[in-house]
Amino acid sequence: MSNHTNVIQFPVSGWRFFDYLEGAKNPIEAWYQGLSEEGRDTFDALLKQNQKIDLSIHWGGMKPMQGDCKKEGIWEWRFRADGRQQRILGVFGQQRKQAIFLIGCNHKGSVYQPPECLTTAVRRAKAVRERKVDVIERKVKSDF
């Protein structure tokens, strides 16, 4: 059908994921690289799975946050890797089906590591909302 001129092109309907940038630094990629290969594969599988799900409330591993994080619309993805519960906190972007990752951390009991990650997430969410920072698209791997 490549020679047919009446073919309608539909936009990709999947979610697009973005990493928060601090200047030229990408703290999400630094967190990702700090995971083991198994941890990176688990996160990549979560990205691939959630990209295809139409409504974010059905995302695997997703949980809305409480307190100040809730006020800023921050949610978390949860997955287990490297012997602990990993978390990545994010917000929804300005465009439809756009999610922006703010910070990666881990969690045990009621303690997050690094300890200031919730405060950092709130600060970054405000900066994203006010369009004071840049983001970079995280490609979803399909070949792992």
mmCIF file of N, CA and C in Angstrom:
data_model
loop_
_atom_site.group_PDB
_atom_site.id
_atom_site.type_symbol
_atom_site.label_atom_id
_atom_site.label_comp_id
_atom_site.label_asym_id
_atom_site.label_seq_id
_atom_site.Cartn_x
_atom_site.Cartn_y
_atom_site.Cartn_z
ATOM 1 N N MET A 1 0.810 -1.207 0.000
ATOM 2 C CA MET A 1 0.000 0.000 0.000
ATOM 3 C C MET A 1 0.846 1.261 0.000
ATOM 4 N N SER A 2 2.125 1.143 -0.079
ATOM 5 C CA SER A 2 2.960 2.342 -0.019
ATOM 6 C C SER A 2 2.748 3.263 -1.212
ATOM 7 N N ASN A 3 2.211 2.740 -2.326
ATOM 8 C CA ASN A 3 1.972 3.572 -3.503
ATOM 9 C C ASN A 3 0.580 4.184 -3.505
ATOM 10 N N HIS A 4 -0.232 3.815 -2.560
ATOM 11 C CA HIS A 4 -1.597 4.318 -2.494
ATOM 12 C C HIS A 4 -1.584 5.707 -1.852
ATOM 13 N N THR A 5 -2.163 6.681 -2.501
ATOM 14 C CA THR A 5 -2.098 8.064 -2.010
ATOM 15 C C THR A 5 -3.201 8.411 -1.019
ATOM 16 N N ASN A 6 -4.191 7.563 -0.831
ATOM 17 C CA ASN A 6 -5.296 7.864 0.065
ATOM 18 C C ASN A 6 -5.181 7.173 1.416
ATOM 19 N N VAL A 7 -4.005 6.755 1.784
ATOM 20 C CA VAL A 7 -3.803 6.102 3.073
ATOM 21 C C VAL A 7 -3.756 7.164 4.157
ATOM 22 N N ILE A 8 -4.530 6.964 5.202
ATOM 23 C CA ILE A 8 -4.574 7.914 6.313
ATOM 24 C C ILE A 8 -3.534 7.500 7.343
ATOM 25 N N GLN A 9 -2.701 8.432 7.752
ATOM 26 C CA GLN A 9 -1.695 8.181 8.778
ATOM 27 C C GLN A 9 -2.266 8.550 10.142
ATOM 28 N N PHE A 10 -2.290 7.596 11.068
ATOM 29 C CA PHE A 10 -2.765 7.854 12.410
ATOM 30 C C PHE A 10 -1.576 8.098 13.331
ATOM 31 N N PRO A 11 -1.693 9.036 14.253
ATOM 32 C CA PRO A 11 -0.593 9.283 15.187
ATOM 33 C C PRO A 11 -0.411 8.088 16.120
ATOM 34 N N VAL A 12 0.807 7.942 16.625
ATOM 35 C CA VAL A 12 1.079 6.885 17.590
ATOM 36 C C VAL A 12 0.248 7.168 18.829
ATOM 37 N N SER A 13 -0.438 6.152 19.327
ATOM 38 C CA SER A 13 -1.358 6.376 20.423
ATOM 39 C C SER A 13 -0.759 6.066 21.784
ATOM 40 N N GLY A 14 0.453 5.567 21.820
ATOM 41 C CA GLY A 14 1.058 5.193 23.093
ATOM 42 C C GLY A 14 1.555 6.391 23.890
ATOM 43 N N TRP A 15 1.836 6.110 25.149
ATOM 44 C CA TRP A 15 2.390 7.127 26.038
ATOM 45 C C TRP A 15 3.811 7.470 25.633
ATOM 46 N N ARG A 16 4.204 8.701 25.894
ATOM 47 C CA ARG A 16 5.584 9.150 25.708
ATOM 48 C C ARG A 16 6.119 9.522 27.083
ATOM 49 N N PHE A 17 7.332 9.086 27.363
ATOM 50 C CA PHE A 17 7.955 9.302 28.659
ATOM 51 C C PHE A 17 9.151 10.230 28.510
ATOM 52 N N PHE A 18 9.317 11.123 29.488
ATOM 53 C CA PHE A 18 10.377 12.119 29.450
ATOM 54 C C PHE A 18 11.117 12.149 30.783
ATOM 55 N N ASP A 19 12.398 12.455 30.715
ATOM 56 C CA ASP A 19 13.224 12.622 31.905
ATOM 57 C C ASP A 19 13.387 14.105 32.200
ATOM 58 N N TYR A 20 13.309 14.449 33.460
ATOM 59 C CA TYR A 20 13.567 15.802 33.949
ATOM 60 C C TYR A 20 15.061 16.088 33.791
ATOM 61 N N LEU A 21 15.396 17.279 33.336
ATOM 62 C CA LEU A 21 16.794 17.676 33.198
ATOM 63 C C LEU A 21 17.121 18.811 34.161
ATOM 64 N N GLU A 22 18.307 18.760 34.732
ATOM 65 C CA GLU A 22 18.844 19.875 35.517
ATOM 66 C C GLU A 22 20.046 20.407 34.758
ATOM 67 N N GLY A 23 19.813 21.465 34.003
ATOM 68 C CA GLY A 23 20.862 21.952 33.121
ATOM 69 C C GLY A 23 21.150 20.893 32.070
ATOM 70 N N ALA A 24 22.413 20.491 31.979
ATOM 71 C CA ALA A 24 22.799 19.449 31.026
ATOM 72 C C ALA A 24 22.779 18.064 31.665
ATOM 73 N N LYS A 25 22.448 17.990 32.949
ATOM 74 C CA LYS A 25 22.460 16.711 33.654
ATOM 75 C C LYS A 25 21.091 16.045 33.626
ATOM 76 N N ASN A 26 21.119 14.718 33.502
ATOM 77 C CA ASN A 26 19.899 13.933 33.501
ATOM 78 C C ASN A 26 19.903 13.031 34.741
ATOM 79 N N PRO A 27 19.277 13.477 35.847
ATOM 80 C CA PRO A 27 19.287 12.670 37.064
ATOM 81 C C PRO A 27 18.520 11.355 36.935
ATOM 82 N N ILE A 28 17.582 11.271 36.017
ATOM 83 C CA ILE A 28 16.841 10.025 35.823
ATOM 84 C C ILE A 28 17.752 8.986 35.179
ATOM 85 N N GLU A 29 18.512 9.396 34.191
ATOM 86 C CA GLU A 29 19.439 8.464 33.545
ATOM 87 C C GLU A 29 20.523 8.023 34.523
ATOM 88 N N ALA A 30 20.985 8.918 35.380
ATOM 89 C CA ALA A 30 21.982 8.544 36.400
ATOM 90 C C ALA A 30 21.414 7.495 37.345
ATOM 91 N N TRP A 31 20.155 7.670 37.775
ATOM 92 C CA TRP A 31 19.487 6.682 38.627
ATOM 93 C C TRP A 31 19.369 5.350 37.895
ATOM 94 N N TYR A 32 18.934 5.409 36.635
ATOM 95 C CA TYR A 32 18.751 4.214 35.809
ATOM 96 C C TYR A 32 20.069 3.452 35.669
ATOM 97 N N GLN A 33 21.158 4.169 35.402
ATOM 98 C CA GLN A 33 22.468 3.523 35.242
ATOM 99 C C GLN A 33 22.962 2.919 36.555
ATOM 100 N N GLY A 34 22.465 3.428 37.687
ATOM 101 C CA GLY A 34 22.838 2.891 38.988
ATOM 102 C C GLY A 34 22.139 1.580 39.334
ATOM 103 N N LEU A 35 21.120 1.222 38.552
ATOM 104 C CA LEU A 35 20.439 -0.055 38.746
ATOM 105 C C LEU A 35 21.286 -1.176 38.139
ATOM 106 N N SER A 36 21.079 -2.378 38.619
ATOM 107 C CA SER A 36 21.731 -3.543 38.006
ATOM 108 C C SER A 36 21.115 -3.767 36.624
ATOM 109 N N GLU A 37 21.695 -4.664 35.861
ATOM 110 C CA GLU A 37 21.125 -4.996 34.550
ATOM 111 C C GLU A 37 19.702 -5.525 34.711
ATOM 112 N N GLU A 38 19.499 -6.350 35.729
ATOM 113 C CA GLU A 38 18.166 -6.870 36.011
ATOM 114 C C GLU A 38 17.201 -5.729 36.358
ATOM 115 N N GLY A 39 17.667 -4.782 37.149
ATOM 116 C CA GLY A 39 16.851 -3.631 37.505
ATOM 117 C C GLY A 39 16.489 -2.785 36.298
ATOM 118 N N ARG A 40 17.464 -2.551 35.423
ATOM 119 C CA ARG A 40 17.182 -1.789 34.197
ATOM 120 C C ARG A 40 16.189 -2.537 33.310
ATOM 121 N N ASP A 41 16.360 -3.860 33.209
ATOM 122 C CA ASP A 41 15.424 -4.652 32.407
ATOM 123 C C ASP A 41 14.010 -4.593 32.981
ATOM 124 N N THR A 42 13.902 -4.640 34.304
ATOM 125 C CA THR A 42 12.583 -4.563 34.945
ATOM 126 C C THR A 42 11.935 -3.213 34.668
ATOM 127 N N PHE A 43 12.710 -2.134 34.797
ATOM 128 C CA PHE A 43 12.181 -0.801 34.513
ATOM 129 C C PHE A 43 11.795 -0.673 33.043
ATOM 130 N N ASP A 44 12.653 -1.170 32.144
ATOM 131 C CA ASP A 44 12.348 -1.112 30.708
ATOM 132 C C ASP A 44 11.068 -1.878 30.381
ATOM 133 N N ALA A 45 10.863 -3.025 31.043
ATOM 134 C CA ALA A 45 9.645 -3.805 30.818
ATOM 135 C C ALA A 45 8.417 -3.029 31.302
ATOM 136 N N LEU A 46 8.553 -2.319 32.417
ATOM 137 C CA LEU A 46 7.448 -1.506 32.935
ATOM 138 C C LEU A 46 7.117 -0.373 31.958
ATOM 139 N N LEU A 47 8.153 0.258 31.412
ATOM 140 C CA LEU A 47 7.934 1.305 30.400
ATOM 141 C C LEU A 47 7.185 0.738 29.195
ATOM 142 N N LYS A 48 7.671 -0.384 28.705
ATOM 143 C CA LYS A 48 7.076 -0.992 27.512
ATOM 144 C C LYS A 48 5.619 -1.373 27.761
ATOM 145 N N GLN A 49 5.363 -1.966 28.922
ATOM 146 C CA GLN A 49 4.002 -2.372 29.276
ATOM 147 C C GLN A 49 3.091 -1.165 29.417
ATOM 148 N N ASN A 50 3.527 -0.161 30.167
ATOM 149 C CA ASN A 50 2.670 0.996 30.454
ATOM 150 C C ASN A 50 2.476 1.903 29.254
ATOM 151 N N GLN A 51 3.415 1.879 28.323
ATOM 152 C CA GLN A 51 3.283 2.707 27.122
ATOM 153 C C GLN A 51 2.021 2.338 26.339
ATOM 154 N N LYS A 52 1.650 1.083 26.373
ATOM 155 C CA LYS A 52 0.526 0.581 25.577
ATOM 156 C C LYS A 52 -0.831 0.738 26.264
ATOM 157 N N ILE A 53 -0.821 1.035 27.544
ATOM 158 C CA ILE A 53 -2.069 1.106 28.307
ATOM 159 C C ILE A 53 -2.692 2.484 28.134
ATOM 160 N N ASP A 54 -3.936 2.497 27.705
ATOM 161 C CA ASP A 54 -4.583 3.761 27.360
ATOM 162 C C ASP A 54 -4.762 4.687 28.559
ATOM 163 N N LEU A 55 -5.271 4.168 29.667
ATOM 164 C CA LEU A 55 -5.530 4.994 30.845
ATOM 165 C C LEU A 55 -4.458 4.767 31.906
ATOM 166 N N SER A 56 -3.889 5.836 32.399
ATOM 167 C CA SER A 56 -2.794 5.731 33.375
ATOM 168 C C SER A 56 -3.231 5.052 34.672
ATOM 169 N N ILE A 57 -4.503 5.097 34.998
ATOM 170 C CA ILE A 57 -4.959 4.441 36.231
ATOM 171 C C ILE A 57 -4.795 2.926 36.156
ATOM 172 N N HIS A 58 -4.583 2.410 34.964
ATOM 173 C CA HIS A 58 -4.378 0.976 34.779
ATOM 174 C C HIS A 58 -2.903 0.603 34.632
ATOM 175 N N TRP A 59 -2.000 1.575 34.755
ATOM 176 C CA TRP A 59 -0.567 1.277 34.662
ATOM 177 C C TRP A 59 -0.155 0.280 35.734
ATOM 178 N N GLY A 60 0.725 -0.617 35.373
ATOM 179 C CA GLY A 60 1.300 -1.532 36.348
ATOM 180 C C GLY A 60 2.238 -0.781 37.276
ATOM 181 N N GLY A 61 2.179 -1.091 38.558
ATOM 182 C CA GLY A 61 3.095 -0.487 39.521
ATOM 183 C C GLY A 61 2.798 0.954 39.881
ATOM 184 N N MET A 62 1.692 1.513 39.415
ATOM 185 C CA MET A 62 1.401 2.938 39.625
ATOM 186 C C MET A 62 0.615 3.162 40.903
ATOM 187 N N LYS A 63 0.992 4.228 41.610
ATOM 188 C CA LYS A 63 0.270 4.606 42.830
ATOM 189 C C LYS A 63 0.322 6.130 42.973
ATOM 190 N N PRO A 64 -0.824 6.772 43.220
ATOM 191 C CA PRO A 64 -0.802 8.213 43.497
ATOM 192 C C PRO A 64 -0.121 8.460 44.844
ATOM 193 N N MET A 65 0.518 9.587 44.979
ATOM 194 C CA MET A 65 1.204 9.942 46.215
ATOM 195 C C MET A 65 0.253 10.700 47.145
ATOM 196 N N GLN A 66 0.711 10.930 48.376
ATOM 197 C CA GLN A 66 -0.072 11.637 49.388
ATOM 198 C C GLN A 66 0.613 12.962 49.752
ATOM 199 N N GLY A 67 -0.047 13.765 50.566
ATOM 200 C CA GLY A 67 0.533 14.996 51.104
ATOM 201 C C GLY A 67 0.881 16.017 50.042
ATOM 202 N N ASP A 68 2.052 16.661 50.214
ATOM 203 C CA ASP A 68 2.493 17.692 49.273
ATOM 204 C C ASP A 68 2.663 17.144 47.861
ATOM 205 N N CYS A 69 3.077 15.886 47.765
ATOM 206 C CA CYS A 69 3.230 15.264 46.443
ATOM 207 C C CYS A 69 1.886 15.173 45.732
ATOM 208 N N LYS A 70 0.850 14.813 46.465
ATOM 209 C CA LYS A 70 -0.487 14.714 45.872
ATOM 210 C C LYS A 70 -0.946 16.068 45.356
ATOM 211 N N LYS A 71 -0.671 17.127 46.122
ATOM 212 C CA LYS A 71 -1.056 18.485 45.710
ATOM 213 C C LYS A 71 -0.417 18.866 44.383
ATOM 214 N N GLU A 72 0.770 18.320 44.112
ATOM 215 C CA GLU A 72 1.489 18.624 42.865
ATOM 216 C C GLU A 72 1.186 17.611 41.763
ATOM 217 N N GLY A 73 0.302 16.647 42.044
ATOM 218 C CA GLY A 73 -0.063 15.656 41.035
ATOM 219 C C GLY A 73 1.006 14.597 40.797
ATOM 220 N N ILE A 74 1.847 14.355 41.787
ATOM 221 C CA ILE A 74 2.943 13.394 41.640
ATOM 222 C C ILE A 74 2.425 11.982 41.910
ATOM 223 N N TRP A 75 2.854 11.062 41.084
ATOM 224 C CA TRP A 75 2.554 9.643 41.234
ATOM 225 C C TRP A 75 3.869 8.887 41.267
ATOM 226 N N GLU A 76 3.800 7.621 41.663
ATOM 227 C CA GLU A 76 5.012 6.803 41.663
ATOM 228 C C GLU A 76 4.755 5.484 40.966
ATOM 229 N N TRP A 77 5.809 4.997 40.328
ATOM 230 C CA TRP A 77 5.836 3.633 39.824
ATOM 231 C C TRP A 77 6.677 2.844 40.804
ATOM 232 N N ARG A 78 6.239 1.628 41.097
ATOM 233 C CA ARG A 78 6.937 0.764 42.038
ATOM 234 C C ARG A 78 7.366 -0.511 41.315
ATOM 235 N N PHE A 79 8.579 -0.940 41.600
ATOM 236 C CA PHE A 79 9.013 -2.246 41.124
ATOM 237 C C PHE A 79 10.150 -2.723 42.019
ATOM 238 N N ARG A 80 10.340 -4.012 42.041
ATOM 239 C CA ARG A 80 11.368 -4.598 42.883
ATOM 240 C C ARG A 80 12.586 -4.941 42.036
ATOM 241 N N ALA A 81 13.744 -4.488 42.491
ATOM 242 C CA ALA A 81 15.007 -4.785 41.813
ATOM 243 C C ALA A 81 16.146 -4.548 42.787
ATOM 244 N N ASP A 82 17.212 -5.288 42.609
ATOM 245 C CA ASP A 82 18.424 -5.113 43.414
ATOM 246 C C ASP A 82 18.153 -5.299 44.907
ATOM 247 N N GLY A 83 17.215 -6.176 45.237
ATOM 248 C CA GLY A 83 16.929 -6.493 46.624
ATOM 249 C C GLY A 83 16.154 -5.440 47.392
ATOM 250 N N ARG A 84 15.546 -4.500 46.699
ATOM 251 C CA ARG A 84 14.754 -3.465 47.386
ATOM 252 C C ARG A 84 13.652 -2.946 46.474
ATOM 253 N N GLN A 85 12.744 -2.220 47.074
ATOM 254 C CA GLN A 85 11.664 -1.593 46.318
ATOM 255 C C GLN A 85 12.182 -0.321 45.653
ATOM 256 N N GLN A 86 12.129 -0.288 44.351
ATOM 257 C CA GLN A 86 12.541 0.885 43.591
ATOM 258 C C GLN A 86 11.317 1.741 43.310
ATOM 259 N N ARG A 87 11.538 3.023 43.227
ATOM 260 C CA ARG A 87 10.475 3.971 42.922
ATOM 261 C C ARG A 87 10.979 4.969 41.882
ATOM 262 N N ILE A 88 10.069 5.382 41.025
ATOM 263 C CA ILE A 88 10.341 6.527 40.168
ATOM 264 C C ILE A 88 9.105 7.419 40.270
ATOM 265 N N LEU A 89 9.328 8.680 40.598
ATOM 266 C CA LEU A 89 8.238 9.630 40.807
ATOM 267 C C LEU A 89 8.074 10.485 39.565
ATOM 268 N N GLY A 90 6.841 10.771 39.216
ATOM 269 C CA GLY A 90 6.600 11.545 38.010
ATOM 270 C C GLY A 90 5.320 12.346 38.063
ATOM 271 N N VAL A 91 5.117 13.122 37.008
ATOM 272 C CA VAL A 91 3.902 13.914 36.815
ATOM 273 C C VAL A 91 3.479 13.772 35.356
ATOM 274 N N PHE A 92 2.257 14.164 35.082
ATOM 275 C CA PHE A 92 1.791 14.179 33.709
ATOM 276 C C PHE A 92 2.193 15.496 33.062
ATOM 277 N N GLY A 93 2.525 15.433 31.777
ATOM 278 C CA GLY A 93 2.945 16.619 31.040
ATOM 279 C C GLY A 93 1.760 17.428 30.537
ATOM 280 N N GLN A 94 2.078 18.479 29.806
ATOM 281 C CA GLN A 94 1.061 19.377 29.263
ATOM 282 C C GLN A 94 0.265 18.732 28.128
ATOM 283 N N GLN A 95 0.910 17.812 27.410
ATOM 284 C CA GLN A 95 0.260 17.174 26.280
ATOM 285 C C GLN A 95 -0.362 15.844 26.704
ATOM 286 N N ARG A 96 -1.326 15.413 25.929
ATOM 287 C CA ARG A 96 -2.002 14.145 26.199
ATOM 288 C C ARG A 96 -0.996 12.995 26.112
ATOM 289 N N LYS A 97 -1.120 12.045 27.049
ATOM 290 C CA LYS A 97 -0.280 10.845 27.106
ATOM 291 C C LYS A 97 1.207 11.186 27.184
ATOM 292 N N GLN A 98 1.524 12.133 28.011
ATOM 293 C CA GLN A 98 2.911 12.525 28.259
ATOM 294 C C GLN A 98 3.166 12.407 29.763
ATOM 295 N N ALA A 99 4.195 11.654 30.123
ATOM 296 C CA ALA A 99 4.578 11.485 31.521
ATOM 297 C C ALA A 99 6.033 11.908 31.684
ATOM 298 N N ILE A 100 6.300 12.640 32.764
ATOM 299 C CA ILE A 100 7.646 13.168 33.013
ATOM 300 C C ILE A 100 8.153 12.593 34.326
ATOM 301 N N PHE A 101 9.295 11.917 34.266
ATOM 302 C CA PHE A 101 9.917 11.350 35.456
ATOM 303 C C PHE A 101 10.725 12.428 36.157
ATOM 304 N N LEU A 102 10.516 12.567 37.472
ATOM 305 C CA LEU A 102 11.147 13.630 38.255
ATOM 306 C C LEU A 102 12.368 13.147 39.033
ATOM 307 N N ILE A 103 12.279 11.967 39.640
ATOM 308 C CA ILE A 103 13.383 11.461 40.450
ATOM 309 C C ILE A 103 13.215 9.953 40.641
ATOM 310 N N GLY A 104 14.326 9.264 40.649
ATOM 311 C CA GLY A 104 14.348 7.848 40.964
ATOM 312 C C GLY A 104 14.872 7.663 42.374
ATOM 313 N N CYS A 105 14.339 6.695 43.099
ATOM 314 C CA CYS A 105 14.744 6.465 44.479
ATOM 315 C C CYS A 105 14.414 5.031 44.854
ATOM 316 N N ASN A 106 14.686 4.667 46.105
ATOM 317 C CA ASN A 106 14.222 3.378 46.594
ATOM 318 C C ASN A 106 13.518 3.595 47.920
ATOM 319 N N HIS A 107 12.860 2.544 48.386
ATOM 320 C CA HIS A 107 11.941 2.695 49.506
ATOM 321 C C HIS A 107 11.972 1.432 50.358
ATOM 322 N N LYS A 108 12.024 1.614 51.659
ATOM 323 C CA LYS A 108 11.918 0.488 52.593
ATOM 324 C C LYS A 108 11.155 0.975 53.814
ATOM 325 N N GLY A 109 10.073 0.251 54.140
ATOM 326 C CA GLY A 109 9.221 0.703 55.232
ATOM 327 C C GLY A 109 8.589 2.024 54.853
ATOM 328 N N SER A 110 8.805 3.043 55.645
ATOM 329 C CA SER A 110 8.292 4.380 55.306
ATOM 330 C C SER A 110 9.437 5.335 54.974
ATOM 331 N N VAL A 111 10.614 4.783 54.673
ATOM 332 C CA VAL A 111 11.807 5.596 54.435
ATOM 333 C C VAL A 111 12.207 5.549 52.963
ATOM 334 N N TYR A 112 12.330 6.729 52.375
ATOM 335 C CA TYR A 112 12.808 6.855 51.002
ATOM 336 C C TYR A 112 14.309 7.158 51.031
ATOM 337 N N GLN A 113 15.017 6.650 50.029
ATOM 338 C CA GLN A 113 16.426 6.978 49.829
ATOM 339 C C GLN A 113 16.584 7.509 48.420
ATOM 340 N N PRO A 114 17.134 8.663 48.183
ATOM 341 C CA PRO A 114 17.663 9.579 49.183
ATOM 342 C C PRO A 114 16.539 10.206 50.010
ATOM 343 N N PRO A 115 16.861 10.598 51.256
ATOM 344 C CA PRO A 115 15.826 11.085 52.187
ATOM 345 C C PRO A 115 15.060 12.308 51.689
ATOM 346 N N GLU A 116 15.685 13.151 50.894
ATOM 347 C CA GLU A 116 15.039 14.386 50.431
ATOM 348 C C GLU A 116 14.309 14.205 49.094
ATOM 349 N N CYS A 117 14.113 12.967 48.639
ATOM 350 C CA CYS A 117 13.557 12.762 47.298
ATOM 351 C C CYS A 117 12.127 13.297 47.143
ATOM 352 N N LEU A 118 11.312 13.244 48.185
ATOM 353 C CA LEU A 118 9.942 13.760 48.063
ATOM 354 C C LEU A 118 9.942 15.279 47.918
ATOM 355 N N THR A 119 10.777 15.951 48.700
ATOM 356 C CA THR A 119 10.914 17.409 48.596
ATOM 357 C C THR A 119 11.446 17.788 47.218
ATOM 358 N N THR A 120 12.426 17.024 46.740
ATOM 359 C CA THR A 120 12.994 17.271 45.413
ATOM 360 C C THR A 120 11.934 17.079 44.338
ATOM 361 N N ALA A 121 11.125 16.036 44.466
ATOM 362 C CA ALA A 121 10.071 15.776 43.482
ATOM 363 C C ALA A 121 9.069 16.924 43.424
ATOM 364 N N VAL A 122 8.689 17.449 44.587
ATOM 365 C CA VAL A 122 7.746 18.574 44.634
ATOM 366 C C VAL A 122 8.354 19.797 43.940
ATOM 367 N N ARG A 123 9.608 20.090 44.259
ATOM 368 C CA ARG A 123 10.291 21.241 43.632
ATOM 369 C C ARG A 123 10.372 21.070 42.117
ATOM 370 N N ARG A 124 10.716 19.871 41.681
ATOM 371 C CA ARG A 124 10.838 19.619 40.244
ATOM 372 C C ARG A 124 9.478 19.654 39.549
ATOM 373 N N ALA A 125 8.438 19.153 40.208
ATOM 374 C CA ALA A 125 7.097 19.191 39.616
ATOM 375 C C ALA A 125 6.660 20.636 39.377
ATOM 376 N N LYS A 126 6.947 21.500 40.338
ATOM 377 C CA LYS A 126 6.604 22.918 40.173
ATOM 378 C C LYS A 126 7.380 23.528 39.008
ATOM 379 N N ALA A 127 8.656 23.189 38.892
ATOM 380 C CA ALA A 127 9.484 23.715 37.801
ATOM 381 C C ALA A 127 8.973 23.222 36.440
ATOM 382 N N VAL A 128 8.533 21.974 36.372
ATOM 383 C CA VAL A 128 7.971 21.433 35.133
ATOM 384 C C VAL A 128 6.685 22.174 34.787
ATOM 385 N N ARG A 129 5.802 22.317 35.763
ATOM 386 C CA ARG A 129 4.520 22.992 35.539
ATOM 387 C C ARG A 129 4.722 24.438 35.075
ATOM 388 N N GLU A 130 5.727 25.102 35.646
ATOM 389 C CA GLU A 130 6.006 26.489 35.284
ATOM 390 C C GLU A 130 6.886 26.607 34.046
ATOM 391 N N ARG A 131 7.228 25.454 33.466
ATOM 392 C CA ARG A 131 8.051 25.385 32.241
ATOM 393 C C ARG A 131 9.401 26.071 32.408
ATOM 394 N N LYS A 132 10.001 25.888 33.574
ATOM 395 C CA LYS A 132 11.303 26.485 33.865
ATOM 396 C C LYS A 132 12.462 25.529 33.594
ATOM 397 N N VAL A 133 12.143 24.306 33.213
ATOM 398 C CA VAL A 133 13.177 23.301 32.974
ATOM 399 C C VAL A 133 12.910 22.582 31.658
ATOM 400 N N ASP A 134 13.925 21.872 31.212
ATOM 401 C CA ASP A 134 13.796 21.073 29.997
ATOM 402 C C ASP A 134 13.579 19.614 30.365
ATOM 403 N N VAL A 135 13.035 18.888 29.428
ATOM 404 C CA VAL A 135 12.881 17.448 29.555
ATOM 405 C C VAL A 135 13.423 16.809 28.282
ATOM 406 N N ILE A 136 13.771 15.536 28.386
ATOM 407 C CA ILE A 136 14.262 14.800 27.221
ATOM 408 C C ILE A 136 13.514 13.485 27.140
ATOM 409 N N GLU A 137 13.118 13.119 25.935
ATOM 410 C CA GLU A 137 12.324 11.909 25.781
ATOM 411 C C GLU A 137 13.148 10.662 26.083
ATOM 412 N N ARG A 138 12.543 9.760 26.823
ATOM 413 C CA ARG A 138 13.134 8.448 27.126
ATOM 414 C C ARG A 138 12.534 7.462 26.139
ATOM 415 N N LYS A 139 13.370 6.897 25.314
ATOM 416 C CA LYS A 139 12.914 5.921 24.332
ATOM 417 C C LYS A 139 12.568 4.615 25.023
ATOM 418 N N VAL A 140 11.480 4.023 24.618
ATOM 419 C CA VAL A 140 11.052 2.750 25.165
ATOM 420 C C VAL A 140 11.748 1.651 24.371
ATOM 421 N N LYS A 141 12.505 0.812 25.063
ATOM 422 C CA LYS A 141 13.249 -0.258 24.394
ATOM 423 C C LYS A 141 12.296 -1.388 24.036
ATOM 424 N N SER A 142 12.449 -1.884 22.835
ATOM 425 C CA SER A 142 11.599 -2.995 22.401
ATOM 426 C C SER A 142 12.412 -4.256 22.130
ATOM 427 N N ASP A 143 13.716 -4.171 22.314
ATOM 428 C CA ASP A 143 14.592 -5.286 21.919
ATOM 429 C C ASP A 143 15.355 -5.900 23.093
ATOM 430 N N PHE A 144 14.756 -5.976 24.248
ATOM 431 C CA PHE A 144 15.489 -6.570 25.366
ATOM 432 C C PHE A 144 14.866 -7.871 25.780
#
